[in-house]
Tab-separated table of C-alpha atoms in Angstrom:
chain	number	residue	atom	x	y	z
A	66	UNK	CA	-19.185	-14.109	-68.471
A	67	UNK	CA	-20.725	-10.868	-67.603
A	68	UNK	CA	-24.433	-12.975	-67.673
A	69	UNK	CA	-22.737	-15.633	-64.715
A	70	UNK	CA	-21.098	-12.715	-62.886
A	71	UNK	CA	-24.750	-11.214	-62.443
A	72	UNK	CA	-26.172	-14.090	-61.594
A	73	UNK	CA	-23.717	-14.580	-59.281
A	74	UNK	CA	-24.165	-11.604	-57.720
A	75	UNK	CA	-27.899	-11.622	-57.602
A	76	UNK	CA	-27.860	-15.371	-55.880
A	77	UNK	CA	-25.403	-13.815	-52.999
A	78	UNK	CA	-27.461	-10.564	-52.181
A	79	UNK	CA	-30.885	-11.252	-53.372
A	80	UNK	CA	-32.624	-12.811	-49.883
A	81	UNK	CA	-34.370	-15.802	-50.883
A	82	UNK	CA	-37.680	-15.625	-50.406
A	83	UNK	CA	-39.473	-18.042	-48.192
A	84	UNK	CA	-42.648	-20.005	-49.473
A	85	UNK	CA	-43.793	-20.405	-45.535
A	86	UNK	CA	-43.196	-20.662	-41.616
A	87	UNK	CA	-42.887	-23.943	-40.670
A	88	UNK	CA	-44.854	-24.758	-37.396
A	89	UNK	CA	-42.215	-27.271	-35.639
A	90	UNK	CA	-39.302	-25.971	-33.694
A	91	UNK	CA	-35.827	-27.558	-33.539
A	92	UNK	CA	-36.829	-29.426	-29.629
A	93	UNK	CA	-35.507	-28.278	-26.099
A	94	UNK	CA	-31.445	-29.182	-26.836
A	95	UNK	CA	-31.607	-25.753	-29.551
A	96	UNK	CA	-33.343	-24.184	-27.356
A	97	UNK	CA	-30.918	-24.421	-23.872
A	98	UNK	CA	-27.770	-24.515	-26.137
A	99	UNK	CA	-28.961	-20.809	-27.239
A	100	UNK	CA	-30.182	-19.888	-23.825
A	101	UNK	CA	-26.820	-20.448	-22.446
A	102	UNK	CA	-25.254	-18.600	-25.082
A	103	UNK	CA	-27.143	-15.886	-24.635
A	104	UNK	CA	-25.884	-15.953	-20.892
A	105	UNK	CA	-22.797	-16.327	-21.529
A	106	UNK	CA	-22.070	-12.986	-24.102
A	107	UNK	CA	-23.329	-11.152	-20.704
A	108	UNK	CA	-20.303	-11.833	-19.072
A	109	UNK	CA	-17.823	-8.766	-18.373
A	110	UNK	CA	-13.919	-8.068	-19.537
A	111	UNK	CA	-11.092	-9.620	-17.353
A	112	UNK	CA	-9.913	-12.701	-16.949
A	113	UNK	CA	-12.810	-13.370	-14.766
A	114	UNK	CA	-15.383	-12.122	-17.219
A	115	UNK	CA	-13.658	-14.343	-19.932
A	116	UNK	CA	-13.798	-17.594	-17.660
A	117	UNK	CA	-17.065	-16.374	-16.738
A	118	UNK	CA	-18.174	-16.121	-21.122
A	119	UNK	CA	-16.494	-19.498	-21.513
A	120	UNK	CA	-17.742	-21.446	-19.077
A	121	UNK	CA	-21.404	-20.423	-20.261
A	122	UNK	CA	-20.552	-21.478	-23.791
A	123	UNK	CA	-19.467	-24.710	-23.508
A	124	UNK	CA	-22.623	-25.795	-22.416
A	125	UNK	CA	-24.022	-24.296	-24.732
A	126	UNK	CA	-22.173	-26.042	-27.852
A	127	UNK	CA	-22.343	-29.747	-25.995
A	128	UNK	CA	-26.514	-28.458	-26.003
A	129	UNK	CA	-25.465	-27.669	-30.063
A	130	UNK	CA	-23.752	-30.651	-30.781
A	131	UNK	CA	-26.250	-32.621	-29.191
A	132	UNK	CA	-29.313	-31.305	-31.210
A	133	UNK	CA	-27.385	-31.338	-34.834
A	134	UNK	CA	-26.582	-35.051	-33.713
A	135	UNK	CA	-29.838	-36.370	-32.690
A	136	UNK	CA	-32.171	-33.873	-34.287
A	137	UNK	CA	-30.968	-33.133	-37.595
A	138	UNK	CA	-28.415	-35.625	-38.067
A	139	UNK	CA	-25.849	-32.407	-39.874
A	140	UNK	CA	-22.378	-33.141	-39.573
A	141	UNK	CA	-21.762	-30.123	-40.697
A	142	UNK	CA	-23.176	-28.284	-37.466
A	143	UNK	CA	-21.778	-31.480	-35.599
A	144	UNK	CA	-18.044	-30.469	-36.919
A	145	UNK	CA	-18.400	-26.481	-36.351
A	146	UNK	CA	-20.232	-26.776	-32.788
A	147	UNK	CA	-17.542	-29.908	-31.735
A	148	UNK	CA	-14.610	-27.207	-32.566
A	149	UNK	CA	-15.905	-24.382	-30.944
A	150	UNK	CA	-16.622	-26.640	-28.351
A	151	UNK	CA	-12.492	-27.641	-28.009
A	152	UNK	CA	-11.456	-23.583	-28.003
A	153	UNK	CA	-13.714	-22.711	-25.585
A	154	UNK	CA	-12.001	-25.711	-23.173
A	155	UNK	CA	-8.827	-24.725	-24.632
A	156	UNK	CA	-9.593	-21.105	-23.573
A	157	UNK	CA	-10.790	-22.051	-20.054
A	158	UNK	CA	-7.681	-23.910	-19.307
A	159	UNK	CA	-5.879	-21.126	-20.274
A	160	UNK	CA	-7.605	-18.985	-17.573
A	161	UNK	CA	-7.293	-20.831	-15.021
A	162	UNK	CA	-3.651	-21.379	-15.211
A	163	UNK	CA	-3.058	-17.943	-15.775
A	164	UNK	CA	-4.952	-17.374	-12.295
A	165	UNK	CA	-3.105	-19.699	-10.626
A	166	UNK	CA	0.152	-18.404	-11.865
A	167	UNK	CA	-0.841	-14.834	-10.866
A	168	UNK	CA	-2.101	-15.834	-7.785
A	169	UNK	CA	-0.889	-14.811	-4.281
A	170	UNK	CA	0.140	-18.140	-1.947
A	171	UNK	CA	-1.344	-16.485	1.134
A	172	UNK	CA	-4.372	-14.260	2.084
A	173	UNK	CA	-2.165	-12.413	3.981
A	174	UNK	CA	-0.079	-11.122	0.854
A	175	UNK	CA	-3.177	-11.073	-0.740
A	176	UNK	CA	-4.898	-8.616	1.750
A	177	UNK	CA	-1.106	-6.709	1.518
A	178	UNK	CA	-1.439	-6.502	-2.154
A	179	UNK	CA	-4.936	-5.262	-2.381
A	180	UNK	CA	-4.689	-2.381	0.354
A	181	UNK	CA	-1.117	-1.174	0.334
A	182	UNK	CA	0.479	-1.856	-3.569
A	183	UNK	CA	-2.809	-1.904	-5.577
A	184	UNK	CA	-3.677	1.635	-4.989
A	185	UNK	CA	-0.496	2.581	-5.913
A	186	UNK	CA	-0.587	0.811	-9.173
A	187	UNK	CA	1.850	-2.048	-8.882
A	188	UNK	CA	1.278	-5.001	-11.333
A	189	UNK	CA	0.771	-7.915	-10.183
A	190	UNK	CA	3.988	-9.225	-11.422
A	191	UNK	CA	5.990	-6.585	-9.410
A	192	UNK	CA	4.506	-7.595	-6.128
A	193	UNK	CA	5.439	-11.204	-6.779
A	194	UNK	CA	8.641	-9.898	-7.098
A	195	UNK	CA	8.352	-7.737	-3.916
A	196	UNK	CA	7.145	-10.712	-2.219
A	197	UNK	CA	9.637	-13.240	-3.382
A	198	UNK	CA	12.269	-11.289	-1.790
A	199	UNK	CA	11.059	-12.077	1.654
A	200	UNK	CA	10.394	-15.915	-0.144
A	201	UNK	CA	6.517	-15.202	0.632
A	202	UNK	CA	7.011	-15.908	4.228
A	203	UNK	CA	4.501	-14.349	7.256
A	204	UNK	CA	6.655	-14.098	10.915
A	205	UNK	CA	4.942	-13.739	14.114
A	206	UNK	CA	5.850	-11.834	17.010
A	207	UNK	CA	4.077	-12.643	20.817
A	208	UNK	CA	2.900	-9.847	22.688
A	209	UNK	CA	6.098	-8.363	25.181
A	210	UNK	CA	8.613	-9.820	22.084
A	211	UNK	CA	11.387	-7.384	21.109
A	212	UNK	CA	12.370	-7.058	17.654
A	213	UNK	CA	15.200	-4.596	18.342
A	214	UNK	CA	17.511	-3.508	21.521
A	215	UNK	CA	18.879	0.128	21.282
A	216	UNK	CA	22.058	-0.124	20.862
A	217	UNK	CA	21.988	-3.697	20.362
A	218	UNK	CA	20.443	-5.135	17.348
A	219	UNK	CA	22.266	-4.565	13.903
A	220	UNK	CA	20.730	-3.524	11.107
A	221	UNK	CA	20.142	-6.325	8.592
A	222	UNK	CA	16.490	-6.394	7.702
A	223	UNK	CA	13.365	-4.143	6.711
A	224	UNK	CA	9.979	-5.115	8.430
A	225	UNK	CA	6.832	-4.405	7.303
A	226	UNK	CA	3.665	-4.761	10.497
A	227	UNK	CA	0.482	-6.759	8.792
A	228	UNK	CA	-1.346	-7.132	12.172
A	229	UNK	CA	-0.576	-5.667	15.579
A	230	UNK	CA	0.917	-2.726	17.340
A	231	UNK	CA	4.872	-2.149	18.631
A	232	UNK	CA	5.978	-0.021	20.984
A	233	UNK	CA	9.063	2.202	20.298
A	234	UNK	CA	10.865	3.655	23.296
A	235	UNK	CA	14.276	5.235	24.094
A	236	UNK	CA	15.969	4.597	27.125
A	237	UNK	CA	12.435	2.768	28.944
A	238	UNK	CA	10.698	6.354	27.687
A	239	UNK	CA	7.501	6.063	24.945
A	240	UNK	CA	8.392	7.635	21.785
A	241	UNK	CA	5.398	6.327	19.707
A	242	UNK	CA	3.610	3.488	18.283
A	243	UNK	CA	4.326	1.572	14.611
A	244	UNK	CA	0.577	0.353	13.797
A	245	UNK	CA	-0.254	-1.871	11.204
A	246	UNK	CA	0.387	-1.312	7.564
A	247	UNK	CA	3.683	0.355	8.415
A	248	UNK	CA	7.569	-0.381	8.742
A	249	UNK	CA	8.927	-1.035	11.819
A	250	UNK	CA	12.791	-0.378	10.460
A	251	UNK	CA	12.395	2.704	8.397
A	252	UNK	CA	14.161	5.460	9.661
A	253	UNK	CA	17.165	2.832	10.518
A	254	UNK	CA	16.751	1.431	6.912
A	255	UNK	CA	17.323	5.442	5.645
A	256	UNK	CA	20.250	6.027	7.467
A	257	UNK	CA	22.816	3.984	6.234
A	258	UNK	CA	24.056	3.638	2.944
A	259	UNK	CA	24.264	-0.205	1.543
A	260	UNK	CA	27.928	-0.722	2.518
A	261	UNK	CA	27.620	0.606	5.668
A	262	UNK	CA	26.325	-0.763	9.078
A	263	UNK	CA	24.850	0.166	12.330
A	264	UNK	CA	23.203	-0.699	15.396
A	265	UNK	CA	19.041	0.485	16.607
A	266	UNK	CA	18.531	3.866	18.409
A	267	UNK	CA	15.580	3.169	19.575
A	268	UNK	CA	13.883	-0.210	21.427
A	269	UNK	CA	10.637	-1.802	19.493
A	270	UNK	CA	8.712	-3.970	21.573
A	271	UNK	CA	5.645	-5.905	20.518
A	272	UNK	CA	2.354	-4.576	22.995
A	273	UNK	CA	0.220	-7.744	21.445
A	274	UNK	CA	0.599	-10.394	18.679
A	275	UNK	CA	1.820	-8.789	15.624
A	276	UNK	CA	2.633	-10.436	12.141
A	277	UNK	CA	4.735	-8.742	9.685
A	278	UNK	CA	6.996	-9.957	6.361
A	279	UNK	CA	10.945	-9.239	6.721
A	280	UNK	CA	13.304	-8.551	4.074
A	281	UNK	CA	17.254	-9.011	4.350
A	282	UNK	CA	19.322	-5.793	3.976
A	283	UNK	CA	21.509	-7.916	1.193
A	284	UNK	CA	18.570	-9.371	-0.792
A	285	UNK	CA	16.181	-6.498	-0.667
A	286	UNK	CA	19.153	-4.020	-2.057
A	287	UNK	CA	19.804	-6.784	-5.100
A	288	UNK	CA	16.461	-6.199	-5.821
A	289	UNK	CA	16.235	-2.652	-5.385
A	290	UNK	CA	19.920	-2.322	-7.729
A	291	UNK	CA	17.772	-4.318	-10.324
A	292	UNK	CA	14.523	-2.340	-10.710
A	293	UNK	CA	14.521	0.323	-11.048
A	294	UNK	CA	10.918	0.762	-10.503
A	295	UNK	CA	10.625	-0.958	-7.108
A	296	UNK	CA	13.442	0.868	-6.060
A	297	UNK	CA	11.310	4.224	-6.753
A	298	UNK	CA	8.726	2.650	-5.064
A	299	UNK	CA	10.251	1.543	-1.750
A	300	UNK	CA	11.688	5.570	-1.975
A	301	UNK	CA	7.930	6.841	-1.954
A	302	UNK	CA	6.611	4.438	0.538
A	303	UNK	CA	9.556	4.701	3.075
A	304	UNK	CA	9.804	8.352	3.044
A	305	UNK	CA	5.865	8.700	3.909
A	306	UNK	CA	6.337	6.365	6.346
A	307	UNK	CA	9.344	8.521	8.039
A	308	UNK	CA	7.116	11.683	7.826
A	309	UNK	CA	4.219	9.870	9.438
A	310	UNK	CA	6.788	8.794	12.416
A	311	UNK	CA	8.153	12.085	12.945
A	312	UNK	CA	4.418	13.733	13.267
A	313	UNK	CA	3.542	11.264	15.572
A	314	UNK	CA	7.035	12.252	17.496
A	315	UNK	CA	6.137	16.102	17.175
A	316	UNK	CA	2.675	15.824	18.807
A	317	UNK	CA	4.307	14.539	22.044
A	318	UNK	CA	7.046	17.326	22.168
A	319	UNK	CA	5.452	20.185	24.538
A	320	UNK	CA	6.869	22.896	26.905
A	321	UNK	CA	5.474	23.258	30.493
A	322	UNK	CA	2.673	26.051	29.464
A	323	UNK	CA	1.232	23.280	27.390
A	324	UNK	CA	2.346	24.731	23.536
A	325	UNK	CA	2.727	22.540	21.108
A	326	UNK	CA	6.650	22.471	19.607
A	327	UNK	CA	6.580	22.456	15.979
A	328	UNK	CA	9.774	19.857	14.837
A	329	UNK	CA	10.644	22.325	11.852
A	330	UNK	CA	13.141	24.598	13.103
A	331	UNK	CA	11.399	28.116	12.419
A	332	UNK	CA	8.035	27.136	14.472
A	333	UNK	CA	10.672	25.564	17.189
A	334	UNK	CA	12.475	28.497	17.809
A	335	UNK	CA	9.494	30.951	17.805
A	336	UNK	CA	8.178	28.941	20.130
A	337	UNK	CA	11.404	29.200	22.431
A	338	UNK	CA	12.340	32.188	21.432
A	339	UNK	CA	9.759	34.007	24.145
A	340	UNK	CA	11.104	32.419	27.507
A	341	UNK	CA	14.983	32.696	26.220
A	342	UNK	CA	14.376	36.696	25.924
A	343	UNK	CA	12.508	37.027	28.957
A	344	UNK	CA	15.517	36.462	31.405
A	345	UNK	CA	14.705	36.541	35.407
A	346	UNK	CA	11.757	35.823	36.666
A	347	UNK	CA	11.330	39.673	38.317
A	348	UNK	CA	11.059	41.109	34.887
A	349	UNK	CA	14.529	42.375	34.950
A	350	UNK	CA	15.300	43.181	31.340
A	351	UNK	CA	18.630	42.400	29.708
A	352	UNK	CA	21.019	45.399	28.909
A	353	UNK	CA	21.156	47.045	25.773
A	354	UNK	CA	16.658	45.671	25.224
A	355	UNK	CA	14.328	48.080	25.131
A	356	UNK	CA	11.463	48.035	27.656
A	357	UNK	CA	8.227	47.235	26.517
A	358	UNK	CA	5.218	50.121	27.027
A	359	UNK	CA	3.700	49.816	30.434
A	360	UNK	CA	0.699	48.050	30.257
A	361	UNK	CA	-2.785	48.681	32.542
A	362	UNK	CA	-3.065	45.711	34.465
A	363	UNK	CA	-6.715	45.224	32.869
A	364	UNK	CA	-5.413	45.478	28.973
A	365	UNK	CA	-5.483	42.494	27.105
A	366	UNK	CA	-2.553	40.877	26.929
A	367	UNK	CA	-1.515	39.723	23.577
A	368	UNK	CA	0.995	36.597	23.197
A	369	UNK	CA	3.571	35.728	20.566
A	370	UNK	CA	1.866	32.655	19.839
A	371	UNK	CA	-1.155	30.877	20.197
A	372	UNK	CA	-2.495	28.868	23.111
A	373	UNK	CA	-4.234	25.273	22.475
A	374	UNK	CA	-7.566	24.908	24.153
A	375	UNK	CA	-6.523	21.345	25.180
A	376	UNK	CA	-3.844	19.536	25.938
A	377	UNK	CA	-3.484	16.311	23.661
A	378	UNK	CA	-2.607	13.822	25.767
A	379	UNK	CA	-0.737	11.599	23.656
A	380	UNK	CA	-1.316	7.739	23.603
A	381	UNK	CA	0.157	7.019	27.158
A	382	UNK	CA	-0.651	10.142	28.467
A	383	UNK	CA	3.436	10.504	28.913
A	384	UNK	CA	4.783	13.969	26.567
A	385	UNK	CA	8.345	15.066	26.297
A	386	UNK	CA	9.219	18.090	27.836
A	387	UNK	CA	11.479	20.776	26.956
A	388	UNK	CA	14.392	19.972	29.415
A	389	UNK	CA	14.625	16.698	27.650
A	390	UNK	CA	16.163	18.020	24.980
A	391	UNK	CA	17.938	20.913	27.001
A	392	UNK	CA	21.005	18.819	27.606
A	393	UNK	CA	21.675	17.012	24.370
A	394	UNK	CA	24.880	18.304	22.433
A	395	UNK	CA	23.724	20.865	19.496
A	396	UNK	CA	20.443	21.008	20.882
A	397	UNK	CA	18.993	24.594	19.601
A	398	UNK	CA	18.969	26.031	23.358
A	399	UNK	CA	22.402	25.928	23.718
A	400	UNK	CA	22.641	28.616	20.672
A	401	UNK	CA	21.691	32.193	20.934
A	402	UNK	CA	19.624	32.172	18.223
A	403	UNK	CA	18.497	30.718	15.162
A	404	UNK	CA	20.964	31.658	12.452
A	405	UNK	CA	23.486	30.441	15.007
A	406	UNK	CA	22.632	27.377	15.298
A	407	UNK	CA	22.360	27.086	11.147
A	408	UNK	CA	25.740	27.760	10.927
């Protein structure tokens, strides 16, 4: 027993030793079958890379099957190249209707998808989901179209702009512009709570051809009640997209001398602060403040704030001035001061 057992062992690791090199080679089917295998282990990971591996190996083992047919007449290398043959068609297959049933039905979504969700990390999967809630569907909007009336329109939908610009006034005056990429509803979508309802502030109008994808209030809250993830993600995306609304509202808010008014309340009433203390416009001082050291007329004057070099002119050239916001109720000029007006 122990004699076999060494033999045994010696026939599987001893390498046989070969008498000669034979001088033919195995003809041009051997030859291609292994070139295109060799091509195809180049491919990359993915499910692109693995179409990409499998469709260089199959034609590769028909080469295979091919030479151990006519060449060396082997069924055994006929059987094993014929199966590897049916996975790799098997695996292709495979592929391809996992592509298709991954794939976007639009290049619109597909451009969405690739600039807006992708960088954030959304799967695939999730954006279907997104995208299924507005049932995949693209509206268009003509130039001079209005897609809300202050006062008017209810709020039943959240918009999203693909393509083209929209101008939001108030009252016929230029507030800013929604651009592409962002949502047109936002701030209305944020201020009501999902059993309540409401009516636009504000007037969008369409300045050229837009397209955009629409979700209803109802649907898009089943969705957001479900997942919890989307729901975190429609919480990060509309809240940037409030902030970048109300910095586009702040750098048309100016006083006559040209300052720029800060919308955060401290910077605001610095800013304000200056012309509410300095009373008449004879220099009369108020009673009970003291006077400030008289000044030679050629001393440098130094100012509570600082002066732009140039006047931003905003996108129509149109700003809001401070008396626009002099007359609204609870407006911070109708309060002495700032702690006032926080209580």
């Amino acid at each position: 027993m122990t004699e076999q057992n060494a033999a045994l062992l010696d026939h599987l690791f001893a390498a046989p030793v070969c008498n000669g090199w034979s001088n033919n080679t195995e003809g041009a089917l051997y030859h291609l079958g292994n070139t295109f295998l060799f091509l195809g282990y180049m491919g990359g990971s993915g499910a692109y890379g693995c179409l990409f591996i499998f469709g260089f190996l199959t034609p590769s083992f028909v080469c295979l099957i091919l030479w151990s047919w006519m060449t060396i007449c082997g069924p055994d290398a006929l059987t094993w190249n014929a199966l590897l043959l049916l996975a790799c068609l098997m695996q292709i297959c495979h592929l391809l209707y996992r592509l298709h049933k991954e794939g976007l039905p639009s290049e619109e979504l597909a451009d969405l998808y690739q600039t807006i969700y992708l960088p954030l990390g959304v799967p695939i999967r999730v954006f279907k989901e997104i995208s299924g809630a507005f049932e995949n569907k693209v509206l268009e909007m003509k130039a001079g179209e209005t897609y809300a009336v202050e006062g008017k329109t209810s709020i039943e939908r959240l918009s999203f702009l693909l393509s083209g610009r929209i101008n939001v006034s108030l009252e016929g005056q230029f507030l800013h512009y929604i651009h592409r990429h962002q949502f047109l509803d936002s701030p209305e979508w944020e201020s009501l709570r999902p059993n309540e309802d409401g009516k636009f502030q504000v007037t969008l109008t369409a300045e050229e051809d837009c397209r955009y994808v629409s979700w209803r209030r109802r649907r898009l809250l089943s969705l957001l009640s479900k997942e919890r993830y989307v729901c975190r993600l429609f919480a990060v995306m509309l809240g940037y997209d409030i902030a970048e609304k109300l910095y586009n509202l702040n750098n048309k808010l100016y006083v006559k001398s040209g300052v720029l008014l800060d919308i955060r309340l401290p910077s605001l009433y610095h800013v304000l602060a200056p012309s509410s203390q300095s009373g008449d416009g004879d220099g009369e001082a108020h009673e009970g403040t003291e006077q400030p050291p008289h000044r030679d007329s050629d001393a440098p004057v130094e100012h509570a704030w600082p002066s732009e070099p140039e006047l931003p002119s905003g996108e129509d050239s149109t700003s809001l001035v401070l008396e626009d916001f002099a007359d609204m109720a609870g407006s911070l000029t109708d309060y002495g001061s700032e702690s006032d007006y926080l209580r």
